[in-house]
mmCIF file of C-alpha atoms in Angstrom:
data_model
loop_
_atom_site.group_PDB
_atom_site.id
_atom_site.type_symbol
_atom_site.label_atom_id
_atom_site.label_comp_id
_atom_site.label_asym_id
_atom_site.label_seq_id
_atom_site.Cartn_x
_atom_site.Cartn_y
_atom_site.Cartn_z
ATOM 1 C CA MET A 152 9.246 7.530 19.725
ATOM 2 C CA HIS A 153 11.950 9.832 21.113
ATOM 3 C CA VAL A 154 14.703 8.098 23.106
ATOM 4 C CA LEU A 155 13.926 10.153 26.216
ATOM 5 C CA GLU A 156 10.217 9.231 26.009
ATOM 6 C CA GLN A 157 11.128 5.543 25.806
ATOM 7 C CA HIS A 158 13.418 5.767 28.805
ATOM 8 C CA ALA A 159 10.714 7.478 30.802
ATOM 9 C CA LEU A 160 8.160 4.907 29.726
ATOM 10 C CA ASP A 161 10.466 2.046 30.789
ATOM 11 C CA ALA A 162 10.995 3.738 34.116
ATOM 12 C CA GLY A 163 7.288 4.132 34.668
ATOM 13 C CA CYS A 164 7.532 7.887 34.754
ATOM 14 C CA VAL A 165 5.216 8.802 31.921
ATOM 15 C CA ARG A 166 2.499 7.272 29.835
ATOM 16 C CA VAL A 167 2.935 7.632 26.073
ATOM 17 C CA ASP A 168 -0.276 7.250 24.048
ATOM 18 C CA LEU A 169 0.380 4.630 21.414
ATOM 19 C CA LYS A 170 -1.939 4.739 18.428
ATOM 20 C CA PRO A 171 -2.206 2.753 15.189
ATOM 21 C CA ARG A 172 -1.754 4.497 11.899
ATOM 22 C CA LEU A 173 -3.251 3.807 8.481
ATOM 23 C CA ILE A 174 -1.226 4.598 5.365
ATOM 24 C CA ALA A 175 -3.022 4.730 2.010
ATOM 25 C CA VAL A 176 -0.989 3.119 -0.784
ATOM 26 C CA ARG A 177 -3.809 3.458 -3.397
ATOM 27 C CA ARG A 178 -7.236 4.970 -3.049
ATOM 28 C CA PRO A 179 -9.236 4.936 -6.311
ATOM 29 C CA ARG A 180 -12.420 6.926 -6.529
ATOM 30 C CA ARG A 181 -14.714 3.897 -6.758
ATOM 31 C CA PRO A 182 -12.785 0.818 -5.515
ATOM 32 C CA ARG A 183 -14.114 -2.657 -6.019
ATOM 33 C CA GLY A 184 -12.696 -3.639 -2.685
ATOM 34 C CA ALA A 185 -9.939 -2.867 -0.173
ATOM 35 C CA VAL A 186 -6.775 -4.718 0.917
ATOM 36 C CA LEU A 187 -5.328 -4.179 4.383
ATOM 37 C CA VAL A 188 -1.657 -5.085 4.684
ATOM 38 C CA LEU A 189 -0.382 -6.101 8.171
ATOM 39 C CA HIS A 190 3.267 -6.201 9.295
ATOM 40 C CA GLY A 191 4.842 -8.551 11.833
ATOM 41 C CA GLY A 192 7.708 -7.868 14.178
ATOM 42 C CA GLY A 193 8.536 -9.191 17.626
ATOM 43 C CA ALA A 194 8.034 -7.370 20.941
ATOM 44 C CA ARG A 195 10.672 -5.133 22.638
ATOM 45 C CA HIS A 196 11.148 -4.231 26.240
ATOM 46 C CA GLY A 197 8.141 -2.273 27.409
ATOM 47 C CA SER A 198 5.452 -0.985 25.124
ATOM 48 C CA MET A 199 7.297 0.460 22.137
ATOM 49 C CA ALA A 200 5.805 2.371 19.283
ATOM 50 C CA VAL A 201 6.062 0.975 15.787
ATOM 51 C CA SER A 202 8.585 2.793 13.545
ATOM 52 C CA PRO A 203 7.807 3.197 9.857
ATOM 53 C CA THR A 204 11.419 2.287 9.204
ATOM 54 C CA GLN A 205 11.651 -0.980 11.122
ATOM 55 C CA LEU A 206 12.412 -4.055 9.029
ATOM 56 C CA SER A 207 9.102 -5.790 9.700
ATOM 57 C CA VAL A 208 7.190 -2.758 8.399
ATOM 58 C CA LEU A 209 9.456 -2.187 5.381
ATOM 59 C CA ARG A 210 9.116 -5.836 4.485
ATOM 60 C CA MET A 211 5.491 -5.240 3.597
ATOM 61 C CA VAL A 212 5.952 -2.197 1.352
ATOM 62 C CA PRO A 213 6.641 -4.220 -1.777
ATOM 63 C CA VAL A 214 3.747 -6.526 -0.939
ATOM 64 C CA ALA A 215 1.381 -3.570 -0.771
ATOM 65 C CA ARG A 216 2.772 -2.089 -3.983
ATOM 66 C CA ARG A 217 2.316 -5.360 -5.784
ATOM 67 C CA VAL A 218 -1.271 -5.588 -4.634
ATOM 68 C CA ALA A 219 -1.841 -1.957 -5.661
ATOM 69 C CA ARG A 220 -1.082 -2.866 -9.322
ATOM 70 C CA ASP A 221 -4.749 -3.704 -9.471
ATOM 71 C CA ARG A 222 -5.948 -0.149 -9.917
ATOM 72 C CA GLY A 223 -9.478 -1.094 -8.938
ATOM 73 C CA LEU A 224 -8.475 -1.848 -5.371
ATOM 74 C CA ALA A 225 -7.898 0.518 -2.439
ATOM 75 C CA VAL A 226 -4.757 -0.634 -0.594
ATOM 76 C CA TYR A 227 -3.673 0.374 2.897
ATOM 77 C CA ARG A 228 -0.861 -0.449 5.183
ATOM 78 C CA LEU A 229 -1.480 -0.641 8.935
ATOM 79 C CA LEU A 230 1.143 0.408 11.448
ATOM 80 C CA ASN A 231 0.234 -1.212 14.745
ATOM 81 C CA SER A 232 -0.036 0.764 17.936
ATOM 82 C CA ARG A 233 2.915 -1.061 19.449
ATOM 83 C CA ARG A 234 5.466 -3.695 18.571
ATOM 84 C CA GLY A 235 4.919 -7.380 19.039
ATOM 85 C CA TRP A 236 1.948 -8.943 20.583
ATOM 86 C CA ASP A 237 0.777 -7.285 23.792
ATOM 87 C CA ASP A 238 -1.981 -9.381 25.406
ATOM 88 C CA THR A 239 -3.540 -6.255 26.913
ATOM 89 C CA HIS A 240 -3.970 -4.768 23.423
ATOM 90 C CA THR A 241 -3.241 -7.158 20.532
ATOM 91 C CA PRO A 242 -2.824 -6.276 16.841
ATOM 92 C CA VAL A 243 -6.299 -7.633 16.259
ATOM 93 C CA GLU A 244 -7.673 -4.531 17.994
ATOM 94 C CA ASP A 245 -5.567 -2.379 15.608
ATOM 95 C CA VAL A 246 -7.111 -4.273 12.659
ATOM 96 C CA ARG A 247 -10.518 -3.608 14.065
ATOM 97 C CA TRP A 248 -9.771 0.074 14.254
ATOM 98 C CA ALA A 249 -8.332 0.074 10.744
ATOM 99 C CA LEU A 250 -11.426 -1.618 9.242
ATOM 100 C CA THR A 251 -13.674 1.024 10.870
ATOM 101 C CA GLU A 252 -11.471 3.693 9.310
ATOM 102 C CA ILE A 253 -11.663 2.003 5.901
ATOM 103 C CA ARG A 254 -15.422 1.739 6.021
ATOM 104 C CA GLU A 255 -15.606 5.462 6.872
ATOM 105 C CA HIS A 256 -13.441 6.284 3.848
ATOM 106 C CA LEU A 257 -14.990 3.892 1.347
ATOM 107 C CA GLY A 258 -18.509 3.034 2.619
ATOM 108 C CA PRO A 259 -19.946 0.432 4.915
ATOM 109 C CA ASP A 260 -20.237 -2.349 2.309
ATOM 110 C CA VAL A 261 -16.659 -2.453 0.935
ATOM 111 C CA PRO A 262 -15.279 -6.060 0.969
ATOM 112 C CA VAL A 263 -11.795 -6.348 2.477
ATOM 113 C CA VAL A 264 -8.951 -8.834 2.110
ATOM 114 C CA LEU A 265 -6.453 -8.953 4.902
ATOM 115 C CA VAL A 266 -2.805 -9.702 3.962
ATOM 116 C CA GLY A 267 -0.404 -10.273 6.874
ATOM 117 C CA HIS A 268 3.144 -11.510 7.431
ATOM 118 C CA SER A 269 4.416 -13.450 10.500
ATOM 119 C CA LEU A 270 2.576 -12.041 13.530
ATOM 120 C CA GLY A 271 0.623 -9.906 11.037
ATOM 121 C CA ALA A 272 -0.622 -13.183 9.477
ATOM 122 C CA ARG A 273 -1.680 -14.312 12.956
ATOM 123 C CA ALA A 274 -3.602 -11.004 13.357
ATOM 124 C CA ALA A 275 -5.161 -11.424 9.898
ATOM 125 C CA ILE A 276 -6.413 -14.858 10.833
ATOM 126 C CA LEU A 277 -7.695 -13.926 14.236
ATOM 127 C CA ALA A 278 -9.377 -10.821 12.753
ATOM 128 C CA GLY A 279 -10.725 -12.715 9.763
ATOM 129 C CA ASP A 280 -14.172 -12.998 11.250
ATOM 130 C CA LEU A 281 -14.666 -9.274 11.578
ATOM 131 C CA PRO A 282 -17.379 -7.580 9.460
ATOM 132 C CA GLY A 283 -16.497 -6.900 5.857
ATOM 133 C CA VAL A 284 -13.610 -9.330 5.668
ATOM 134 C CA VAL A 285 -13.988 -11.727 2.718
ATOM 135 C CA GLY A 286 -10.448 -13.159 2.479
ATOM 136 C CA VAL A 287 -7.234 -13.734 4.309
ATOM 137 C CA VAL A 288 -3.668 -14.157 3.033
ATOM 138 C CA ALA A 289 -1.249 -15.460 5.690
ATOM 139 C CA LEU A 290 2.379 -15.042 4.584
ATOM 140 C CA ALA A 291 4.930 -17.014 6.699
ATOM 141 C CA ALA A 292 2.391 -17.142 9.483
ATOM 142 C CA TYR A 293 3.654 -17.199 13.040
ATOM 143 C CA LEU A 294 0.927 -19.067 14.864
ATOM 144 C CA LEU A 295 0.228 -20.648 18.217
ATOM 145 C CA PRO A 296 -1.821 -23.800 18.895
ATOM 146 C CA GLY A 297 -5.485 -22.986 18.861
ATOM 147 C CA ASP A 298 -5.264 -20.038 16.456
ATOM 148 C CA GLY A 299 -6.973 -22.153 13.896
ATOM 149 C CA GLU A 300 -10.067 -22.493 16.032
ATOM 150 C CA VAL A 301 -11.464 -19.227 14.829
ATOM 151 C CA VAL A 302 -14.581 -19.687 12.649
ATOM 152 C CA LEU A 303 -14.122 -18.087 9.227
ATOM 153 C CA THR A 304 -17.267 -19.258 7.513
ATOM 154 C CA GLY A 305 -17.886 -17.315 4.284
ATOM 155 C CA ARG A 306 -14.263 -16.264 3.914
ATOM 156 C CA ARG A 307 -11.466 -17.623 1.614
ATOM 157 C CA VAL A 308 -8.092 -18.253 3.205
ATOM 158 C CA MET A 309 -4.658 -18.841 1.693
ATOM 159 C CA PHE A 310 -1.361 -19.563 3.459
ATOM 160 C CA VAL A 311 1.952 -18.988 1.672
ATOM 161 C CA HIS A 312 4.856 -20.432 3.578
ATOM 162 C CA GLY A 313 8.517 -21.023 2.763
ATOM 163 C CA ALA A 314 9.881 -24.511 3.050
ATOM 164 C CA ARG A 315 13.063 -23.106 4.692
ATOM 165 C CA ASP A 316 11.341 -20.880 7.236
ATOM 166 C CA ARG A 317 13.238 -21.317 10.514
ATOM 167 C CA ILE A 318 11.231 -18.785 12.522
ATOM 168 C CA ALA A 319 7.584 -19.614 11.846
ATOM 169 C CA SER A 320 6.933 -23.387 11.942
ATOM 170 C CA MET A 321 5.411 -24.653 8.682
ATOM 171 C CA PRO A 322 4.052 -27.791 10.415
ATOM 172 C CA GLN A 323 2.316 -25.557 12.929
ATOM 173 C CA ALA A 324 0.893 -23.429 10.109
ATOM 174 C CA ARG A 325 -0.295 -26.514 8.352
ATOM 175 C CA ALA A 326 -1.980 -27.802 11.481
ATOM 176 C CA GLU A 327 -3.816 -24.479 11.988
ATOM 177 C CA ALA A 328 -4.779 -24.401 8.326
ATOM 178 C CA ARG A 329 -6.430 -27.806 8.698
ATOM 179 C CA ARG A 330 -8.403 -26.593 11.685
ATOM 180 C CA LEU A 331 -9.480 -23.428 9.796
ATOM 181 C CA ALA A 332 -10.583 -25.736 6.834
ATOM 182 C CA ARG A 333 -13.392 -27.120 9.070
ATOM 183 C CA THR A 334 -15.353 -23.893 8.558
ATOM 184 C CA ALA A 335 -13.779 -22.167 5.470
ATOM 185 C CA PRO A 336 -12.041 -22.996 2.204
ATOM 186 C CA VAL A 337 -8.336 -22.971 2.905
ATOM 187 C CA GLY A 338 -5.354 -23.415 0.565
ATOM 188 C CA PHE A 339 -1.738 -23.789 1.474
ATOM 189 C CA VAL A 340 1.029 -22.791 -0.943
ATOM 190 C CA GLU A 341 4.495 -24.095 -0.165
ATOM 191 C CA VAL A 342 7.331 -21.989 -1.551
ATOM 192 C CA ALA A 343 10.372 -24.175 -2.242
ATOM 193 C CA ASP A 344 13.504 -22.607 -0.612
ATOM 194 C CA GLY A 345 11.384 -19.747 0.727
ATOM 195 C CA THR A 346 12.477 -18.235 4.089
ATOM 196 C CA HIS A 347 10.716 -16.224 6.752
ATOM 197 C CA GLY A 348 11.951 -12.905 5.427
ATOM 198 C CA MET A 349 10.422 -13.609 2.041
ATOM 199 C CA LEU A 350 13.483 -12.157 0.290
ATOM 200 C CA ARG A 351 14.207 -15.418 -1.507
ATOM 201 C CA HIS A 352 11.490 -15.959 -4.168
ATOM 202 C CA HIS A 353 9.833 -12.779 -2.917
ATOM 203 C CA ARG A 354 7.794 -12.647 -6.163
ATOM 204 C CA ALA A 355 6.117 -15.912 -5.169
ATOM 205 C CA PHE A 356 4.930 -14.370 -1.868
ATOM 206 C CA ASP A 357 4.041 -10.920 -3.199
ATOM 207 C CA GLY A 358 2.534 -12.294 -6.405
ATOM 208 C CA ALA A 359 0.374 -14.813 -4.629
ATOM 209 C CA ALA A 360 -1.026 -12.141 -2.298
ATOM 210 C CA ALA A 361 -1.793 -9.797 -5.162
ATOM 211 C CA GLU A 362 -3.395 -12.413 -7.392
ATOM 212 C CA PHE A 363 -5.534 -13.766 -4.541
ATOM 213 C CA ALA A 364 -6.794 -10.340 -3.695
ATOM 214 C CA SER A 365 -7.537 -9.470 -7.307
ATOM 215 C CA ALA A 366 -9.368 -12.700 -7.839
ATOM 216 C CA LEU A 367 -11.599 -12.228 -4.776
ATOM 217 C CA LEU A 368 -12.245 -8.516 -5.139
ATOM 218 C CA SER A 369 -11.927 -7.765 -8.854
ATOM 219 C CA GLY A 370 -13.021 -11.113 -10.187
ATOM 220 C CA ARG A 371 -9.887 -11.577 -12.259
ATOM 221 C CA PRO A 372 -9.027 -15.178 -13.132
ATOM 222 C CA ALA A 373 -6.140 -16.541 -11.055
ATOM 223 C CA ARG A 374 -3.406 -18.627 -12.540
ATOM 224 C CA GLY A 375 -0.731 -20.952 -11.229
ATOM 225 C CA ALA A 376 -0.603 -21.762 -7.508
ATOM 226 C CA VAL A 377 -3.381 -19.266 -6.618
ATOM 227 C CA GLY A 378 -5.659 -20.592 -9.323
ATOM 228 C CA ARG A 379 -5.234 -24.116 -8.016
ATOM 229 C CA VAL A 380 -5.949 -22.978 -4.481
ATOM 230 C CA LEU A 381 -9.149 -21.169 -5.584
ATOM 231 C CA ALA A 382 -10.112 -24.237 -7.514
ATOM 232 C CA GLY A 383 -10.144 -26.253 -4.320
ATOM 233 C CA GLU A 384 -6.665 -27.727 -3.906
ATOM 234 C CA ASP A 385 -5.582 -27.644 -0.250
ATOM 235 C CA LEU A 386 -1.771 -28.025 -0.771
ATOM 236 C CA VAL A 387 0.104 -26.537 -3.640
ATOM 237 C CA GLU A 388 3.798 -26.115 -4.384
ATOM 238 C CA ALA A 389 5.028 -22.889 -5.967
#
């Protein structure tokens, strides 16, 4: 958004139409499934558009690329309509829009895995009951009490959380994971020394997301922490 537009918006002088954007990372001709990658990022003053170069968006680029190594999967990144979590239009509505777009591109029956970081993980969980979603990966999930009350019957859910995360509470994420486990299979992977930015041990975060998506959508056997989660373990150390 241009600086003058933002100043005018903050002053209440003009309405800028904020829209989500869908970026195709990989689109094979006949995909076995699709992965939608969701960024986080806190709110700013007023309703600000998401920039493709903001840190929370760039953080998910390597995640999407790692998932896209499975050439049988269509992979997309979603840029939300606005930064943060606006209660009048939450990122969940942007996910709903993106899923409609993906179905139009790939067909109505394509299974989808949502992969989100921080507030994007919150959006992935709260949108996990939407049609077509078969799995959710919540990376360093920033959650609020009650987020785990959503019913995700028929979906597989995996949390990946750093033990040194000082922004998104791991105890809070664990509590919401236990609530989700009442209606869906849920696994929790704890990354030793992992932080919220996922820069330390980033391969553990990226790799877990990619392996989980490939296992669900391509039927590839999962190893290590993800294999243990899919075998039924609820708490795994990576």
